[in-house]
Amino acid sequence: MAATAVTLPSSGTPFPVATTASSSSARRCLLLPSAPPRRALRVVASAATEAPPKATPPPTSPSGIVLVDPSEAQRVHRLKAVYDQKVVPLITEEFGYTNVHQVPKIEKIVVNSGLGADAGNSKGLEAAMKDLAMITGQWPVKTKARKSVASFKIREGNTIGIAVTLRGRIMYNFLDRLINLGLPRTMDFLGVNPNSFDGHGNYSMGLRDQGVFPEIPYEVGGKKNGMDVSIVTSAKTDNEAFRLLTLLGMPFSENIKPDVVIRKKRLKRHHFLSKGKGKGGRR
């Protein structure tokens, strides 16, 4: 067997060609380098076809509602950035604080909703909890009666409402949507009452319809569920809390005047007597 070198047109690398003699005709074959083992090919193929890592799905509640992603909860909300960059310097200069920790801030927001006639209905309770979870981004808890009231047909331990406590980024997210989406979409909205402070820097307000939030679909003739919102701040006076919420964008009404203390006249005994039994009346 004789071997000769052949040069290909596209490449200058010589490949040996083997010529074998046979009884009928001569056979010529091109000698190529030895192929890599199958094990190496399988490893390369598996590395090339390896799928990229899948993203972790956001957490879901027991009812299947997608809640806030933990990675999103760690980011600084825009309302928090406004508080740190603009509100803190203004309040510090206005009230003359000497320490940053004296500046009032929002500690938590409590949202609760009464169920009323749907308290004993499991489907109505589940629907109310689902709606409140979509609005706040956090699954609510059930509130139960502390004692029995016969006139209201309430027994101790019965579920009468739902509530949720918001803190951190979720709190600022809900407050931002409440100020910029919920309140402006309220029918005949003229501003919130500036006299709803409790005397310790906490503000409470109520909404008659949860449908002002875009997460709740509008239903013609559907039942409207309201909710109460309590904003708890670290302010020591109502004036500081009022200024804090005003700088954050809370639309207080300018037409409502502050409360005026009216001293009532002290009633005496003869005011509670009937006309016939008072002084000078018929006996």
Coordinates of C-alpha atoms in Angstrom, one line a residue:
M1 CA 0.0 0.0 0.0
A2 CA 1.4 3.3 -1.1
A3 CA 0.4 6.7 0.4
T4 CA 0.6 10.0 -1.4
A5 CA -0.1 13.6 -0.2
V6 CA -2.9 15.6 -1.8
T7 CA -3.3 19.4 -1.3
L8 CA -6.9 20.8 -1.2
P9 CA -7.7 24.1 -3.0
S10 CA -9.1 25.9 0.1
S11 CA -6.5 24.8 2.6
G12 CA -2.8 24.2 2.4
T13 CA -2.8 21.4 4.9
P14 CA -1.8 18.1 3.2
F15 CA -4.0 15.1 3.9
P16 CA -2.6 11.6 3.2
V17 CA -4.4 9.5 0.7
A18 CA -4.2 5.7 0.8
T19 CA -4.3 3.6 -2.3
T20 CA -5.1 -0.1 -2.0
A21 CA -4.8 -2.6 -4.8
S22 CA -7.6 -5.0 -5.4
S23 CA -8.2 -7.8 -7.8
S24 CA -10.8 -5.8 -9.8
S25 CA -9.8 -2.1 -9.3
A26 CA -7.8 0.2 -7.1
R27 CA -9.5 2.0 -4.2
R28 CA -8.3 5.4 -3.0
C29 CA -9.4 6.8 0.4
L30 CA -8.6 10.0 2.2
L31 CA -7.0 9.6 5.7
L32 CA -8.6 12.1 8.1
P33 CA -7.6 12.7 11.7
S34 CA -9.1 10.4 14.2
A35 CA -12.5 11.6 15.6
P36 CA -12.9 12.5 19.3
P37 CA -14.4 9.9 21.6
R38 CA -18.2 9.8 22.0
R39 CA -18.0 10.7 25.7
A40 CA -16.4 14.1 24.8
L41 CA -19.0 14.8 22.2
R42 CA -21.8 14.1 24.6
V43 CA -20.3 16.5 27.2
V44 CA -20.0 19.3 24.6
A45 CA -23.6 18.7 23.3
S46 CA -25.0 18.7 26.8
A47 CA -23.2 22.0 27.7
A48 CA -24.4 23.6 24.4
T49 CA -28.0 22.6 24.9
E50 CA -28.2 23.5 28.6
A51 CA -31.2 25.7 29.3
P52 CA -30.6 29.1 31.0
P53 CA -31.7 29.3 34.7
K54 CA -35.3 30.0 35.2
A55 CA -36.4 33.1 37.1
T56 CA -37.9 32.6 40.5
P57 CA -41.6 33.2 40.3
P58 CA -43.1 35.9 42.6
P59 CA -44.7 34.7 45.8
T60 CA -48.4 33.8 45.7
S61 CA -51.0 33.8 48.4
P62 CA -53.2 30.7 49.3
S63 CA -55.8 32.0 46.9
G64 CA -53.4 32.4 43.9
I65 CA -53.0 36.2 44.1
V66 CA -49.5 37.3 43.1
L67 CA -48.1 39.4 46.0
V68 CA -45.1 41.8 46.1
D69 CA -41.8 40.2 45.0
P70 CA -39.2 40.3 47.8
S71 CA -36.6 41.8 45.4
E72 CA -39.1 44.7 44.6
A73 CA -39.7 45.2 48.4
Q74 CA -36.0 46.0 48.9
R75 CA -35.9 48.9 46.5
V76 CA -36.5 52.4 47.7
H77 CA -39.9 53.7 46.7
R78 CA -40.2 57.1 45.1
L79 CA -42.4 58.5 47.9
K80 CA -39.7 57.4 50.4
A81 CA -37.1 59.2 48.3
V82 CA -39.2 62.4 48.3
Y83 CA -39.5 62.1 52.1
D84 CA -35.7 61.7 52.5
Q85 CA -34.6 64.4 50.0
K86 CA -37.3 67.1 50.3
V87 CA -39.6 66.6 53.3
V88 CA -37.0 66.1 56.0
P89 CA -35.1 69.3 55.3
L90 CA -38.2 71.4 55.1
I91 CA -39.7 70.1 58.4
T92 CA -36.4 70.3 60.2
E93 CA -36.0 74.0 59.2
E94 CA -39.7 74.8 60.0
F95 CA -39.9 73.2 63.4
G96 CA -36.3 73.7 64.4
Y97 CA -35.3 70.1 65.1
T98 CA -31.8 69.5 66.3
N99 CA -31.7 65.8 65.6
V100 CA -32.8 63.8 62.6
H101 CA -34.6 61.3 64.8
Q102 CA -37.0 64.1 65.9
V103 CA -38.4 64.5 62.4
P104 CA -41.8 62.8 62.2
K105 CA -42.2 59.9 59.9
I106 CA -44.9 57.4 58.9
E107 CA -44.6 54.2 61.0
K108 CA -47.4 52.0 59.6
I109 CA -50.7 52.1 57.8
V110 CA -53.6 50.0 59.0
V111 CA -56.4 49.2 56.5
N112 CA -59.5 47.4 57.8
S113 CA -62.9 46.6 56.3
G114 CA -66.1 45.5 57.9
L115 CA -68.0 42.6 56.3
G116 CA -71.5 43.3 57.6
A117 CA -74.0 40.8 56.2
D118 CA -71.2 38.9 54.4
A119 CA -69.5 38.0 57.7
G120 CA -71.2 34.6 57.8
N121 CA -70.8 33.9 54.1
S122 CA -67.6 32.1 53.3
K123 CA -67.7 33.1 49.6
G124 CA -68.3 36.8 50.5
L125 CA -65.4 36.6 53.0
E126 CA -63.0 35.1 50.5
A127 CA -64.0 37.7 47.9
A128 CA -63.5 40.6 50.3
M129 CA -60.0 39.2 51.4
K130 CA -59.0 38.8 47.8
D131 CA -60.0 42.4 46.9
L132 CA -58.2 43.9 49.9
A133 CA -55.1 41.8 49.0
M134 CA -55.1 43.1 45.5
I135 CA -55.4 46.7 46.7
T136 CA -52.7 46.6 49.4
G137 CA -50.4 43.9 48.1
Q138 CA -50.5 41.9 51.4
W139 CA -52.8 39.2 52.5
P140 CA -55.2 40.4 55.2
V141 CA -56.1 38.7 58.5
K142 CA -59.6 38.1 59.9
T143 CA -60.8 40.1 62.8
K144 CA -63.1 38.4 65.3
A145 CA -65.6 39.7 67.9
R146 CA -64.3 40.0 71.4
K147 CA -67.7 39.6 73.1
S148 CA -71.3 38.7 72.1
V149 CA -73.8 41.5 71.3
A150 CA -77.4 40.2 71.0
S151 CA -78.8 43.3 69.3
F152 CA -76.3 43.0 66.4
K153 CA -76.6 39.2 66.3
I154 CA -72.9 38.8 67.0
R155 CA -71.3 36.0 69.0
E156 CA -67.9 36.0 70.6
G157 CA -65.3 34.6 68.2
N158 CA -67.3 35.3 65.0
T159 CA -65.5 36.9 62.0
I160 CA -66.7 40.4 61.6
G161 CA -64.1 42.0 59.4
I162 CA -60.6 41.9 57.9
A163 CA -57.5 44.0 58.4
V164 CA -54.0 44.4 57.1
T165 CA -51.0 46.3 58.6
L166 CA -48.5 47.8 56.1
R167 CA -44.9 48.8 56.7
G168 CA -41.9 49.6 54.6
R169 CA -42.0 49.8 50.9
I170 CA -45.5 48.3 50.7
M171 CA -46.7 51.0 53.0
Y172 CA -45.3 53.8 50.8
N173 CA -46.6 52.0 47.7
F174 CA -50.2 51.9 49.0
L175 CA -50.0 55.6 50.3
D176 CA -48.7 56.7 46.9
R177 CA -51.6 55.0 45.0
L178 CA -54.1 56.2 47.6
I179 CA -53.1 59.9 47.1
N180 CA -52.6 59.9 43.4
L181 CA -55.1 57.3 42.2
G182 CA -57.7 56.4 44.8
L183 CA -58.7 59.8 46.2
P184 CA -58.9 61.7 42.8
R185 CA -61.2 59.0 41.4
T186 CA -63.6 59.4 44.3
M187 CA -67.0 60.8 43.2
D188 CA -67.5 64.5 44.1
F189 CA -64.1 64.6 45.9
L190 CA -63.3 68.0 47.4
G191 CA -60.4 67.0 49.7
V192 CA -60.1 65.0 52.9
N193 CA -61.1 66.3 56.3
P194 CA -58.2 68.0 58.1
N195 CA -59.9 67.5 61.5
S196 CA -59.6 63.7 61.5
F197 CA -56.4 63.6 63.7
D198 CA -56.7 61.9 67.1
G199 CA -54.6 64.3 69.0
H200 CA -51.4 62.2 69.0
G201 CA -50.3 62.7 65.4
N202 CA -52.4 59.8 63.8
Y203 CA -54.8 60.4 60.9
S204 CA -57.8 58.3 60.0
M205 CA -60.1 58.4 57.0
G206 CA -62.7 56.3 55.3
L207 CA -63.5 55.3 51.7
R208 CA -67.1 54.2 50.8
D209 CA -66.1 52.3 47.7
Q210 CA -63.0 50.2 47.0
G211 CA -63.6 50.5 43.3
V212 CA -61.7 53.8 43.2
F213 CA -58.5 51.7 43.0
P214 CA -57.8 50.3 39.5
E215 CA -57.2 46.8 40.8
I216 CA -60.9 46.3 41.5
P217 CA -63.0 45.9 38.3
Y218 CA -66.1 48.0 38.1
E219 CA -69.4 46.1 38.2
V220 CA -72.7 47.6 37.4
G221 CA -75.1 47.1 40.3
G222 CA -72.4 45.3 42.4
K223 CA -72.0 45.6 46.1
K224 CA -69.7 48.4 47.2
N225 CA -67.3 47.6 50.0
G226 CA -65.7 50.4 52.0
M227 CA -62.6 50.5 54.1
D228 CA -61.0 52.6 56.8
V229 CA -57.4 53.8 56.6
S230 CA -55.4 54.7 59.7
I231 CA -52.0 56.4 59.2
V232 CA -49.8 56.1 62.3
T233 CA -47.0 58.6 62.5
S234 CA -44.3 59.3 65.0
A235 CA -45.3 63.0 65.4
K236 CA -46.1 64.2 68.9
T237 CA -48.6 66.9 67.8
D238 CA -51.3 67.1 65.1
N239 CA -49.7 70.1 63.6
E240 CA -46.5 68.2 62.8
A241 CA -48.5 65.3 61.4
F242 CA -50.6 67.6 59.3
R243 CA -47.5 69.3 57.9
L244 CA -45.9 65.9 57.2
L245 CA -48.9 64.5 55.2
T246 CA -49.3 67.8 53.4
L247 CA -45.7 67.7 52.1
L248 CA -46.2 64.1 51.0
G249 CA -49.2 65.2 48.9
M250 CA -52.3 64.5 51.0
P251 CA -55.1 66.6 49.5
F252 CA -56.6 68.3 52.5
S253 CA -59.8 70.3 52.0
E254 CA -59.4 74.1 52.3
N255 CA -63.1 74.7 52.7
I256 CA -63.4 72.8 56.0
K257 CA -62.4 75.0 59.0
P258 CA -60.7 73.6 62.0
D259 CA -62.9 72.5 64.9
V260 CA -64.3 75.2 67.1
V261 CA -64.9 74.2 70.7
I262 CA -68.5 75.1 71.6
R263 CA -69.4 75.2 75.3
K264 CA -72.8 73.7 75.8
K265 CA -75.1 75.2 78.4
R266 CA -75.4 73.0 81.5
L267 CA -78.9 71.7 81.8
K268 CA -80.7 71.7 85.1
R269 CA -83.3 69.4 86.5
H270 CA -86.4 71.3 85.3
H271 CA -85.2 71.0 81.7
F272 CA -85.8 67.3 81.8
L273 CA -89.2 67.5 83.3
S274 CA -92.3 67.4 81.1
K275 CA -94.3 70.6 80.5
G276 CA -97.1 69.7 82.9
K277 CA -94.8 68.9 85.8
G278 CA -92.5 71.9 85.7
K279 CA -92.7 75.1 87.7
G280 CA -96.0 76.9 87.2
G281 CA -97.5 73.9 85.5
R282 CA -100.8 72.1 86.2
R283 CA -100.7 69.6 89.0

